[in-house]
Structures are given as C-alpha cells and as structure tokens.
Coordinates of C-alpha atoms and ligand atoms in Angstrom, one line a residue:
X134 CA 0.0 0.0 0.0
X135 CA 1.2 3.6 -0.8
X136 CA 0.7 5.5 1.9
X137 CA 1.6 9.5 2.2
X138 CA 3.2 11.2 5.3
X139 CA 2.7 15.1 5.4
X140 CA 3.8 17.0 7.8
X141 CA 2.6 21.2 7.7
X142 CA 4.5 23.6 9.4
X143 CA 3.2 27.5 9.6
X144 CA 5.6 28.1 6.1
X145 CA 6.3 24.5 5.3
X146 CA 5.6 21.2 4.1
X147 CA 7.6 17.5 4.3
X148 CA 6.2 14.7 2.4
X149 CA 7.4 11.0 2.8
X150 CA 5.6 8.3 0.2
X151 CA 6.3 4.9 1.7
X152 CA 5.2 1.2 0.4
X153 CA 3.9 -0.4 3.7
X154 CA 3.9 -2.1 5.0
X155 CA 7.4 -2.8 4.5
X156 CA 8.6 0.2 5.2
X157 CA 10.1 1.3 2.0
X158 CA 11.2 5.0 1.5
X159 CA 9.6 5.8 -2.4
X160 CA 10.3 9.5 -2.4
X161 CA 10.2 12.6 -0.2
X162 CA 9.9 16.1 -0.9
X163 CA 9.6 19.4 1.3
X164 CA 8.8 22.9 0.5
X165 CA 10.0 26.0 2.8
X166 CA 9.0 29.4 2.8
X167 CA 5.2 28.6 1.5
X168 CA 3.5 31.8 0.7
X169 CA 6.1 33.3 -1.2
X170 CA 6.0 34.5 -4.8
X171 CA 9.5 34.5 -5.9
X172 CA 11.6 33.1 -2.9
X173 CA 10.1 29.9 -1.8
X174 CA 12.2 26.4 -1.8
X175 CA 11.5 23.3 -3.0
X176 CA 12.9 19.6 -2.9
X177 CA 12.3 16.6 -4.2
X178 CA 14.3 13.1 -4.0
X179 CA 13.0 10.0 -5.5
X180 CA 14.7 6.7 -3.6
X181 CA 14.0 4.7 -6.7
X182 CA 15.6 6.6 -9.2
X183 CA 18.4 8.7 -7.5
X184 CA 17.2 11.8 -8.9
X185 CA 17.3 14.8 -6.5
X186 CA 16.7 18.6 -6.6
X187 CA 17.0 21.6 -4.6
X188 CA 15.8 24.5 -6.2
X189 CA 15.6 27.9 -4.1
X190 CA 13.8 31.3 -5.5
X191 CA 10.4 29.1 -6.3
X192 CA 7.1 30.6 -7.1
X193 CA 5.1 29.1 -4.3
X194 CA 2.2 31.2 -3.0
X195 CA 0.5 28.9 -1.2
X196 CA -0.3 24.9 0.4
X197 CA -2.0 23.8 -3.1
X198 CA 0.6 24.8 -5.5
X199 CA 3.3 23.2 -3.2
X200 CA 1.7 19.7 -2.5
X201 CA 0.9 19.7 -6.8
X202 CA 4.5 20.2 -7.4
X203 CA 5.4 17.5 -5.2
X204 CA 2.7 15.5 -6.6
X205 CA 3.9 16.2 -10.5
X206 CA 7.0 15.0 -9.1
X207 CA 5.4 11.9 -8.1
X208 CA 4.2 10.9 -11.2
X209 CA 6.4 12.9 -14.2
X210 CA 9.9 13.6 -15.1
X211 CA 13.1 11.5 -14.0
X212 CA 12.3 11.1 -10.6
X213 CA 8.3 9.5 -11.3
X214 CA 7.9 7.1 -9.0
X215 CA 4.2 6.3 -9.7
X216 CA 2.2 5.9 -12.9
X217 CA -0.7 8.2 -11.3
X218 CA -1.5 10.1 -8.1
X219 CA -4.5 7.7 -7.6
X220 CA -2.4 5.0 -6.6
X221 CA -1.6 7.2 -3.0
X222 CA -4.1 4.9 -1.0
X223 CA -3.8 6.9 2.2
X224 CA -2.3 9.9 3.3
X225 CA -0.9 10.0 6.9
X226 CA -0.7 13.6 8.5
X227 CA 1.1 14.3 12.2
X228 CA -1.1 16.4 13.0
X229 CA -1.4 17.8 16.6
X230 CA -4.8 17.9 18.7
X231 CA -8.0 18.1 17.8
X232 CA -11.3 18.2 20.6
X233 CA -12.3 14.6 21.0
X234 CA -10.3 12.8 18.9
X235 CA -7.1 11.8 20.7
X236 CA -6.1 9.0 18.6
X237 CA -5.6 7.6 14.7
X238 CA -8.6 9.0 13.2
X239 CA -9.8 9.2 9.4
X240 CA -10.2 12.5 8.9
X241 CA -13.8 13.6 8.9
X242 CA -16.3 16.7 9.1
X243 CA -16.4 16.2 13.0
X244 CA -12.7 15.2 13.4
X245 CA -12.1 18.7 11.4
X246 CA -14.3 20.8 14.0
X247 CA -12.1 19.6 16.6
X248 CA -9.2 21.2 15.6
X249 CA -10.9 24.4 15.0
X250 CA -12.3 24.0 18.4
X251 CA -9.0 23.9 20.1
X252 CA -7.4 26.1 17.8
X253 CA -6.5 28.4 20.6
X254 CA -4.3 25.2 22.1
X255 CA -2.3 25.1 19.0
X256 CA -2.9 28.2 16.6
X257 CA 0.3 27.6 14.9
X258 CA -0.2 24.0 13.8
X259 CA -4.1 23.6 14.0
X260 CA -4.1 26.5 11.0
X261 CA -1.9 24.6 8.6
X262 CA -2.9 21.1 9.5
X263 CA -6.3 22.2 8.5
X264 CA -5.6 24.4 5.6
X265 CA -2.7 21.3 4.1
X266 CA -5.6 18.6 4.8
X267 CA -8.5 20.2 2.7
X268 CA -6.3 20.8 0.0
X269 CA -5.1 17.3 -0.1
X270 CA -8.6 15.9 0.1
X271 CA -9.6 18.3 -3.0
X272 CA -6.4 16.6 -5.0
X273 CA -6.7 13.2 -3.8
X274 CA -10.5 12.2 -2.6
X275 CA -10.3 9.1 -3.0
X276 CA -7.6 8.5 -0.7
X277 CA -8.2 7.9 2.8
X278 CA -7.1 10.6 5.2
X279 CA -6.0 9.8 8.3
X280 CA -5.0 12.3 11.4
X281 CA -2.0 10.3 13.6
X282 CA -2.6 13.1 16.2
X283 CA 0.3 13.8 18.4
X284 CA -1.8 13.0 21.9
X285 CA -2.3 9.2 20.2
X286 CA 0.6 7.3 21.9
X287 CA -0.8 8.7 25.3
X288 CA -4.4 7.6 24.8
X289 CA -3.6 4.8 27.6
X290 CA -2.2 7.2 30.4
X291 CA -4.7 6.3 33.3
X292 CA -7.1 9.0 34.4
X293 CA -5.6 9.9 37.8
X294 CA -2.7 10.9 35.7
X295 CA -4.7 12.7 33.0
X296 CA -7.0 14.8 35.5
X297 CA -6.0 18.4 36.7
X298 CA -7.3 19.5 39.7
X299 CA -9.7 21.6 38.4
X300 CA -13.8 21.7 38.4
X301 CA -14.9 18.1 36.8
X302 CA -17.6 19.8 34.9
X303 CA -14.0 21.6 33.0
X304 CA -12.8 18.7 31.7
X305 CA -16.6 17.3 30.7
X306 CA -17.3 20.6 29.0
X307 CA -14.5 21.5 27.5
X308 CA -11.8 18.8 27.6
X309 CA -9.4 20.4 29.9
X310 CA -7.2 17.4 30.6
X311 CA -3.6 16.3 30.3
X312 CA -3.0 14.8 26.9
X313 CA 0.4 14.9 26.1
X314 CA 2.6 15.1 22.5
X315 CA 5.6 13.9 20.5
X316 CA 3.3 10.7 20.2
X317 CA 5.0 9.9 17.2
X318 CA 8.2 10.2 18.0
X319 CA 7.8 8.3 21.5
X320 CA 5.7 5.4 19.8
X321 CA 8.2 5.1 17.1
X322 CA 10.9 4.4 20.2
X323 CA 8.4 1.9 21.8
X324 CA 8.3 0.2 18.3
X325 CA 11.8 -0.2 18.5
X326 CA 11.7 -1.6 21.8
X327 CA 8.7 -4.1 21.1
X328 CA 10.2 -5.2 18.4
X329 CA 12.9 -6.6 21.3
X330 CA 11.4 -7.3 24.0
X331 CA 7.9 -7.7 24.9
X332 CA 7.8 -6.5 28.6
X333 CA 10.1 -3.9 30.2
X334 CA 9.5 -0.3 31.5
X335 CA 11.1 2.5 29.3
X336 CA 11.8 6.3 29.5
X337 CA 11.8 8.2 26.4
X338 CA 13.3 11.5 26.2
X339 CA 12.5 13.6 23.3
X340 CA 14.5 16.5 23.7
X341 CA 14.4 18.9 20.6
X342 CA 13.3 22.3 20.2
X343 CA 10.5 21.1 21.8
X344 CA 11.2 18.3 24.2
X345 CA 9.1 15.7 26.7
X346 CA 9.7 12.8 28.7
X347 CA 7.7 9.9 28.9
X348 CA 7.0 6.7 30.7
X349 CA 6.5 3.7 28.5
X350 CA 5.7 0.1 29.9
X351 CA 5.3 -2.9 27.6
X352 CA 4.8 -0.4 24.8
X353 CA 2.7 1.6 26.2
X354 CA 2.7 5.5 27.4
X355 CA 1.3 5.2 30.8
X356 CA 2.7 9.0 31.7
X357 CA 4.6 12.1 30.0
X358 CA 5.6 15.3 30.6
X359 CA 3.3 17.4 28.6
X360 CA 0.0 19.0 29.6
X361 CA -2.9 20.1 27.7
X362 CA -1.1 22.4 26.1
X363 CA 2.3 22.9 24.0
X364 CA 3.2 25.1 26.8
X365 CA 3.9 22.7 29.2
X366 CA 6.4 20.3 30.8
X367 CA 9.7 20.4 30.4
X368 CA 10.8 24.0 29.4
X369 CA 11.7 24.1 25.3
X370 CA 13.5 25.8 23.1
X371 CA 11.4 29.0 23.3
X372 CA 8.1 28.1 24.9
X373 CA 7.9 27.7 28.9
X374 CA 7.7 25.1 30.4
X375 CA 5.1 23.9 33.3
X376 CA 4.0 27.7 35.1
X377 CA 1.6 28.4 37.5
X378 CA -1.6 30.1 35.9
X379 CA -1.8 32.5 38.6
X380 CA 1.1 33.9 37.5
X381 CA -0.7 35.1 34.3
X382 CA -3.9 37.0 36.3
X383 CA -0.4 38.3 38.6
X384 CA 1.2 39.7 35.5
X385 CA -1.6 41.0 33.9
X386 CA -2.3 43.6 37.1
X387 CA 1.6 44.7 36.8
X388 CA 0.7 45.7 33.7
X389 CA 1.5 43.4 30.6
X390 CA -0.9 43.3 28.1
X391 CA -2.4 39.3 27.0
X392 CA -0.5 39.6 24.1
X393 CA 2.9 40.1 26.0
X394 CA 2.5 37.5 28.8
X395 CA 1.4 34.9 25.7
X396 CA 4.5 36.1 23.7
X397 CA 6.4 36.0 26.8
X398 CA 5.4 32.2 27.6
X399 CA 5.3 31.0 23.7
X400 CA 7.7 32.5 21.9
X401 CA 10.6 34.4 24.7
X402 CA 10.8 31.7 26.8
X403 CA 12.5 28.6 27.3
X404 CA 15.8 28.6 27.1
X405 CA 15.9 31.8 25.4
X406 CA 13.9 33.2 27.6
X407 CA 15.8 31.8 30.6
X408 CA 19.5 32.6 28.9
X409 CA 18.9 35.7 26.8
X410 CA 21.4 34.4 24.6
X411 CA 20.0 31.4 22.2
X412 CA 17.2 29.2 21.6
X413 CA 19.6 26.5 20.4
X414 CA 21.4 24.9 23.0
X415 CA 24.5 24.9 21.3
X416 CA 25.1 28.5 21.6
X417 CA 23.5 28.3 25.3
X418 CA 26.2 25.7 25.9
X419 CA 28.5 27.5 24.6
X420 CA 27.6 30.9 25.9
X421 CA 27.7 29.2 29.2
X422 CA 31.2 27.5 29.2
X423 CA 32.0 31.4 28.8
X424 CA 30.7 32.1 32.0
X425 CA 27.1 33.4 31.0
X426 CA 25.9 32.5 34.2
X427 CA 22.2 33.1 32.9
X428 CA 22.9 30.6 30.1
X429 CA 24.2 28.2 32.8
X430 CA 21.3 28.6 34.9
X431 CA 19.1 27.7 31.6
X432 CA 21.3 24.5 31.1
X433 CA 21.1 23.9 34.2
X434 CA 17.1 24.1 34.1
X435 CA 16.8 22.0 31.6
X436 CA 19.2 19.3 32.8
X437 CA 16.9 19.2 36.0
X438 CA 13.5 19.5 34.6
X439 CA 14.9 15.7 32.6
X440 CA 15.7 14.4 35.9
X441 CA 12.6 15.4 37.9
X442 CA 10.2 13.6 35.2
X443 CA 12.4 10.4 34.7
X444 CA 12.8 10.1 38.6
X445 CA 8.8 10.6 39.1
X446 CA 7.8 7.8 35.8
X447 CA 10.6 5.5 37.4
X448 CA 8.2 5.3 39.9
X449 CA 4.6 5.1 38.1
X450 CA 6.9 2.4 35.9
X451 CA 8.1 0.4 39.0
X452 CA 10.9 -1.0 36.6
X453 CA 13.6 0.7 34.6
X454 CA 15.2 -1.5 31.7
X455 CA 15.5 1.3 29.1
X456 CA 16.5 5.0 29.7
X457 CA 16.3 6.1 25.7
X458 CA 17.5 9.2 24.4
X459 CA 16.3 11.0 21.2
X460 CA 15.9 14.2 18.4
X461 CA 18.2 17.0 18.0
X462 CA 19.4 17.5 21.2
X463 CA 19.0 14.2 23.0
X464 CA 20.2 12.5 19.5
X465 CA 23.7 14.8 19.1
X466 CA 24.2 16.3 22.8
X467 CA 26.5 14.1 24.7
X468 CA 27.0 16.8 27.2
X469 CA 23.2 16.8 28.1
X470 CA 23.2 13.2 28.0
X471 CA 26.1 13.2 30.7
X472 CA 24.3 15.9 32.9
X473 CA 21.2 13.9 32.8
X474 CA 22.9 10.6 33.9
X475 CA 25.6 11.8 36.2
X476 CA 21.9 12.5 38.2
X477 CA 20.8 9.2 37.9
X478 CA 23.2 7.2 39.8
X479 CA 20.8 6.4 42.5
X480 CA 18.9 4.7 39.8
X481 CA 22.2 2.8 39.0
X482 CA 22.7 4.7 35.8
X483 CA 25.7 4.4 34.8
X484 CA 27.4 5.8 31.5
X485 CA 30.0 4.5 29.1
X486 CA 31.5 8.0 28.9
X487 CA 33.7 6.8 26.0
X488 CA 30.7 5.5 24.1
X489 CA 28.5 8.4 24.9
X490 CA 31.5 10.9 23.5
X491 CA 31.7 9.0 20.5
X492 CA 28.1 7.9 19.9
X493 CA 27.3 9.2 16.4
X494 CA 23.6 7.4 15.1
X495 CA 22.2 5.2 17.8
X496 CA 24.3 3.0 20.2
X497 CA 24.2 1.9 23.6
X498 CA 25.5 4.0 25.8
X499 CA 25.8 2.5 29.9
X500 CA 28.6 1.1 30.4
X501 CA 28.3 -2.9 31.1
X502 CA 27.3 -2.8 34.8
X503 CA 24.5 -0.3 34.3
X504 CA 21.5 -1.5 35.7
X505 CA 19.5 0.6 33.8
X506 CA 20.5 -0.2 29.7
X507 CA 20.9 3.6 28.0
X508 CA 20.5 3.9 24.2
X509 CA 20.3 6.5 21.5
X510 CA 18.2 5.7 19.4
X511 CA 17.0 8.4 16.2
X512 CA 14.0 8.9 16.2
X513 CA 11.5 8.2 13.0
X514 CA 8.4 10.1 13.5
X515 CA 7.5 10.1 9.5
X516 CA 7.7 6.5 10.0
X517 CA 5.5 6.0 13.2
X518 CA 3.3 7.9 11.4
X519 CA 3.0 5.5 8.1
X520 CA 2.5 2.4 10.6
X521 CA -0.1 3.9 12.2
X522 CA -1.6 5.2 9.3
X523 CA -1.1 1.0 7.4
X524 CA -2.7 -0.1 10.9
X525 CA -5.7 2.1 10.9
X526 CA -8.6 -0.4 9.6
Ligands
AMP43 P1 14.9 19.0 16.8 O1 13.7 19.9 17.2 O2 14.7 17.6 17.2 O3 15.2 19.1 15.3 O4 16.2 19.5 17.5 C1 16.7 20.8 17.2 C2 17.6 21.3 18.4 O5 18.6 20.3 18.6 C3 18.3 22.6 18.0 O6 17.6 23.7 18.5 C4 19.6 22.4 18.8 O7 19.5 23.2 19.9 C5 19.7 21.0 19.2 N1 21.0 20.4 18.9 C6 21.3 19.8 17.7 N2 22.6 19.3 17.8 C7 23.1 19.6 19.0 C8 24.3 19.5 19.7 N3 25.3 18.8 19.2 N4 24.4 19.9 21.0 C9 23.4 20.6 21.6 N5 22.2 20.8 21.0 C10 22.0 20.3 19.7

C-alpha cells in the first residue's frame, strides 16, 4: 500500500511516500517558505531513481501549489515514482490535537471541527494542518485521510494521571485534561523496543526544540511530561515550560498586556527566555562554558527539569530497563546526555563516557554494569506515522 506522510509547518511542508507495510522510502519532498512569490524552496528526492533537486527562489504562494509540485513530481519527469497520483491509497498527516479525537482518526467533518475548536491550544499547527488537509482531500479524494494526532501514543495514560485539579464539569465541558505530544516520535521508540522485547519499562526522552519525557511500559505511554497544552512540561527551546496560571492574572495587574505575557510564555521563553542568549542549545552551551551565568542557569534548568520527570515515571513504571534518548538534542548532545545521567546514579545509571562521546547514530551508551541499559536511538516520527496510518482499519 502507498501510503503519504505530510507534515505542515506555519511556512512548510515535508512529504514522505512509503510502500507499507514494509517500510520502504519511495520518495520525499519538502517545501519552505510557502507563501512566497519568488523566494520559496522546493525539494524533491526520488529513492527509486536517485534523482534529486534543490531549487531555491520558487514561485510558491501557497499549500496547493506546493503539494501539486510535489505531486507532478510523483508521477512525471526522471524522478516519477508512480504511474498516477491515484495510486496514494492513504495519506498520513502528524497532525497535533483536535477536541475529542485523541487517537488515529480518518479524517472527517467532525474530526475537522475539533481542531478548529481547540485552535486556541495550538494556533500555529491547528491552522496549517487544516488548511494542508483540505487541499489534499480536494487533489486526492479518493484517498483515505487519516490524522495520527500527536496525543495518540498517550491515549492509555490512566485518568488519575490525566485529570487536573480543576472543576470536573472543565474537563466534561471543555476537555481540559492532560494529553500529552511527540506521540509519534515516543511510539516510534516503543516500536523499536517491542520489536525486542515484549515486557520492560522505558523512558523516552524527546528533547528537541521542543522536548518531553515519557514513561512507556510494555509499549505503552502510561505517563509524560506534557500537559494540555504545548506550553507545558519540560521548558523548550522558546516556549515555557510547566507555570503556574496565577502567575498570568499576577502579570496582567503589573501591567502586561495578553498579548505580552502569551508572547512571553510561547515565543521568549525557554531557554531563550531563561538565557537571553539562544534558543539553540549549542550556543546556550557554549555561551555558558563562557561564564554566561544566565545561560548556565538555563542548562542547568533544563538538565533538572529531565531528571525530575524520569525520577517521578521510574516510579509510576516500578521497573527501569531502558532509559532512551532521542531528536536533536538528545540524538547529538553528549554533554546533556552526561548531565542527565551523572543524576541518575541512585537509579544505577551508569554511562559508558567513551561511548556516549563517541556515539554518532544510535548505540548503547551505559557502560556494562549499568543496571539501567541507556540507548540512543534516532528517532522516526515520518515513520510512526505511516504504521499507524497502514494499521488504521
Ligand atoms: P529538533 O527539534 O529535534 O530538530 O532539535 C533541534 C535542536 O537540537 C536545536 O535547536 C539544537 O539546539 C539542538 N541540537 C542539535 N545538535 C546539538 C548538539 N550537538 N548539541 C546541543 N544541541 C544540539
């Protein structure tokens, strides 16, 4: 089956066509800079025939002219991998959250209205997931459309770690409950784990420009570190992290407007917020070994936030086998990977410093009397998101 991963960003688009279920790569393509008239990019790679472009200063104005150029692609020229576009059986999207429909959903009217009704939980990726899904339904309607939504993997979590202490009627009105994200990324890690081992307790820790820890056991997310929102948990790269709401009513009287105290808590916090320096860690960590003592302190944040979740889902787990490590910074920092560990002894962490300096891909990284086994492991999300896309029936 061909089966179509997109994934819409605020200015951009990544396709993945896979042949499923055996995993095979067909061709991908990406467009950056959507919206633009003379100054848009476009790529295209096709795995079949080798050909590959990259062409920059593209006439792309908007969602529809970018998927049918990746779709011509498809189908015409040296890099065709398919005779026509109706042979796309499915198309996969990861998209984020929509009101009631927390799982692998074929994408209907009502699963729609939910992600206009939370729109205010996600404005950024509610926006394009709708606008790239209703022009792929116009080009392709005979495919089958299917939201992977980013709470999925978490559908399991039991209640008492779902519920916020807050009215009951709140979360029967209007959903407020902990749903947690990066569900394709942390079921793509349990795949790779199932496909070991059928029981054992895991910690995944996603930790990218937007990072989250969560508890898996026997394959299954029974707690993370996300919240309703995308504003939650672990601080990210510019978003804050977990913050008491009072603190919003508190600013508001000192004078910030809505608009600055959202900014502040979406877009200037995080780890730039905290260093003032960088929203990428590498310049934080190196702004830090400097002697920014405010870039320390957001290192330092970060490093502790990691330890505080896996200490409390070591506990709702009740068995470590499997601390896992993944995305941009938990996939390339070994230095965040030692600062996390080196707090884990108790645990009986233990690293293979030589093998955590030197671990390039993924690898096992404890050293051989660890109790707890420590792996990096890359993470797929495009794939997760094909699987569960094949699975849905
Ligand atoms: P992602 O969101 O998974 O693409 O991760 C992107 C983030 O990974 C960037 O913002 C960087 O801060 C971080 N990153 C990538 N490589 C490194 C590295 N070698 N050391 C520290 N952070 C890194």
């Amino acid at each position: 089956m061909k089966i179509l991963v997109c994934n819409a960003g605020s200015t951009s688009l990544k396709f993945k066509l896979y042949e499923m279920p055996e995993c095979k790569v067909l061709a991908t393509g990406k467009v950056e800079r959507v919206g633009s008239a003379d100054d848009a990019i476009f790529g295209y790679c096709s795995c079949r025939t080798g050909f590959n472009i990259e062409a920059a200063g593209e006439c792309i104005p908007g969602y529809k002219e970018g998927i049918e150029r990746f779709l011509g692609c498809l189908t015409g020229g040296d890099g065709a991998v398919l005779s026509d576009i109706s042979q796309i059986e499915r198309v996969g999207y990861k998209s984020v959250l929509s009101k009631g429909h927390y799982g692998v959903h074929e994408i209907d009217g009502g699963v729609l209205q939910g992600m206009r009704d939370f729109m205010a939980l996600a404005p950024v990726h509610n926006s394009a997931y709708l606008n790239a899904i209703e022009t792929m339904q116009a080009v392709l309607p005979k495919a089958k459309h299917v939201g992977v939504f980013e709470t999925a993997f978490h559908r399991d979590i039991p209640m008492e770690r779902r519920i916020y202490g807050v009215p009951f009627e709140w979360h029967e009105k209007y959903g407020i409950q902990r749903l947690g994200y990066h569900g394709a990324s942390h079921g793509y890690i349990a795949d790779v784990l199932n496909a070991e081992k059928k029981e054992y307790g895991a910690i995944s820790c996603h930790l990218g420009g937007s990072a989250s820890v969560c508890g898996i056991l026997n394959g299954r997310s029974v707690d993370t570190s996300f919240g309703m929102s995308l504003e939650t948990g672990l601080i990210h790269a510019n978003r804050v992290g977990d913050m008491d709401p009072t603190m919003i009513h508190f600013l508001e009287q000192e004078g910030l407007s809505m608009e600055e105290i959202l900014e502040g808590c979406q877009k200037k916090g995080g780890l730039l917020g905290i260093s003032g320096v960088s929203n990428d860690l590498r310049y934080v960590l190196e702004a830090a070994d400097q002697g920014n003592r405010r870039a320390k302190l957001a290192v330092d944040v970060f490093v502790t936030g990691i330890v505080h979740y896996i200490g409390a889902f070591f506990l709702d787990l009740g068995r470590l086998d499997y601390l896992v490590f993944t995305a941009g910074i938990g996939e390339h920092s070994d230095r965040v990977r030692n600062m996390v560990c080196a707090k884990l002894a108790p645990l009986g962490v233990k690293l293979d410093e030589e093998a955590n300096r030197g671990c390039r891909g993924g690898a096992v990284i404890s050293a051989e009397d660890s109790k707890v086994c420590v792996r990096v492991i890359p993470t797929d999300e495009e794939l997760g998101i094909a699987r569960r896309t094949c699975e849905l029936n």
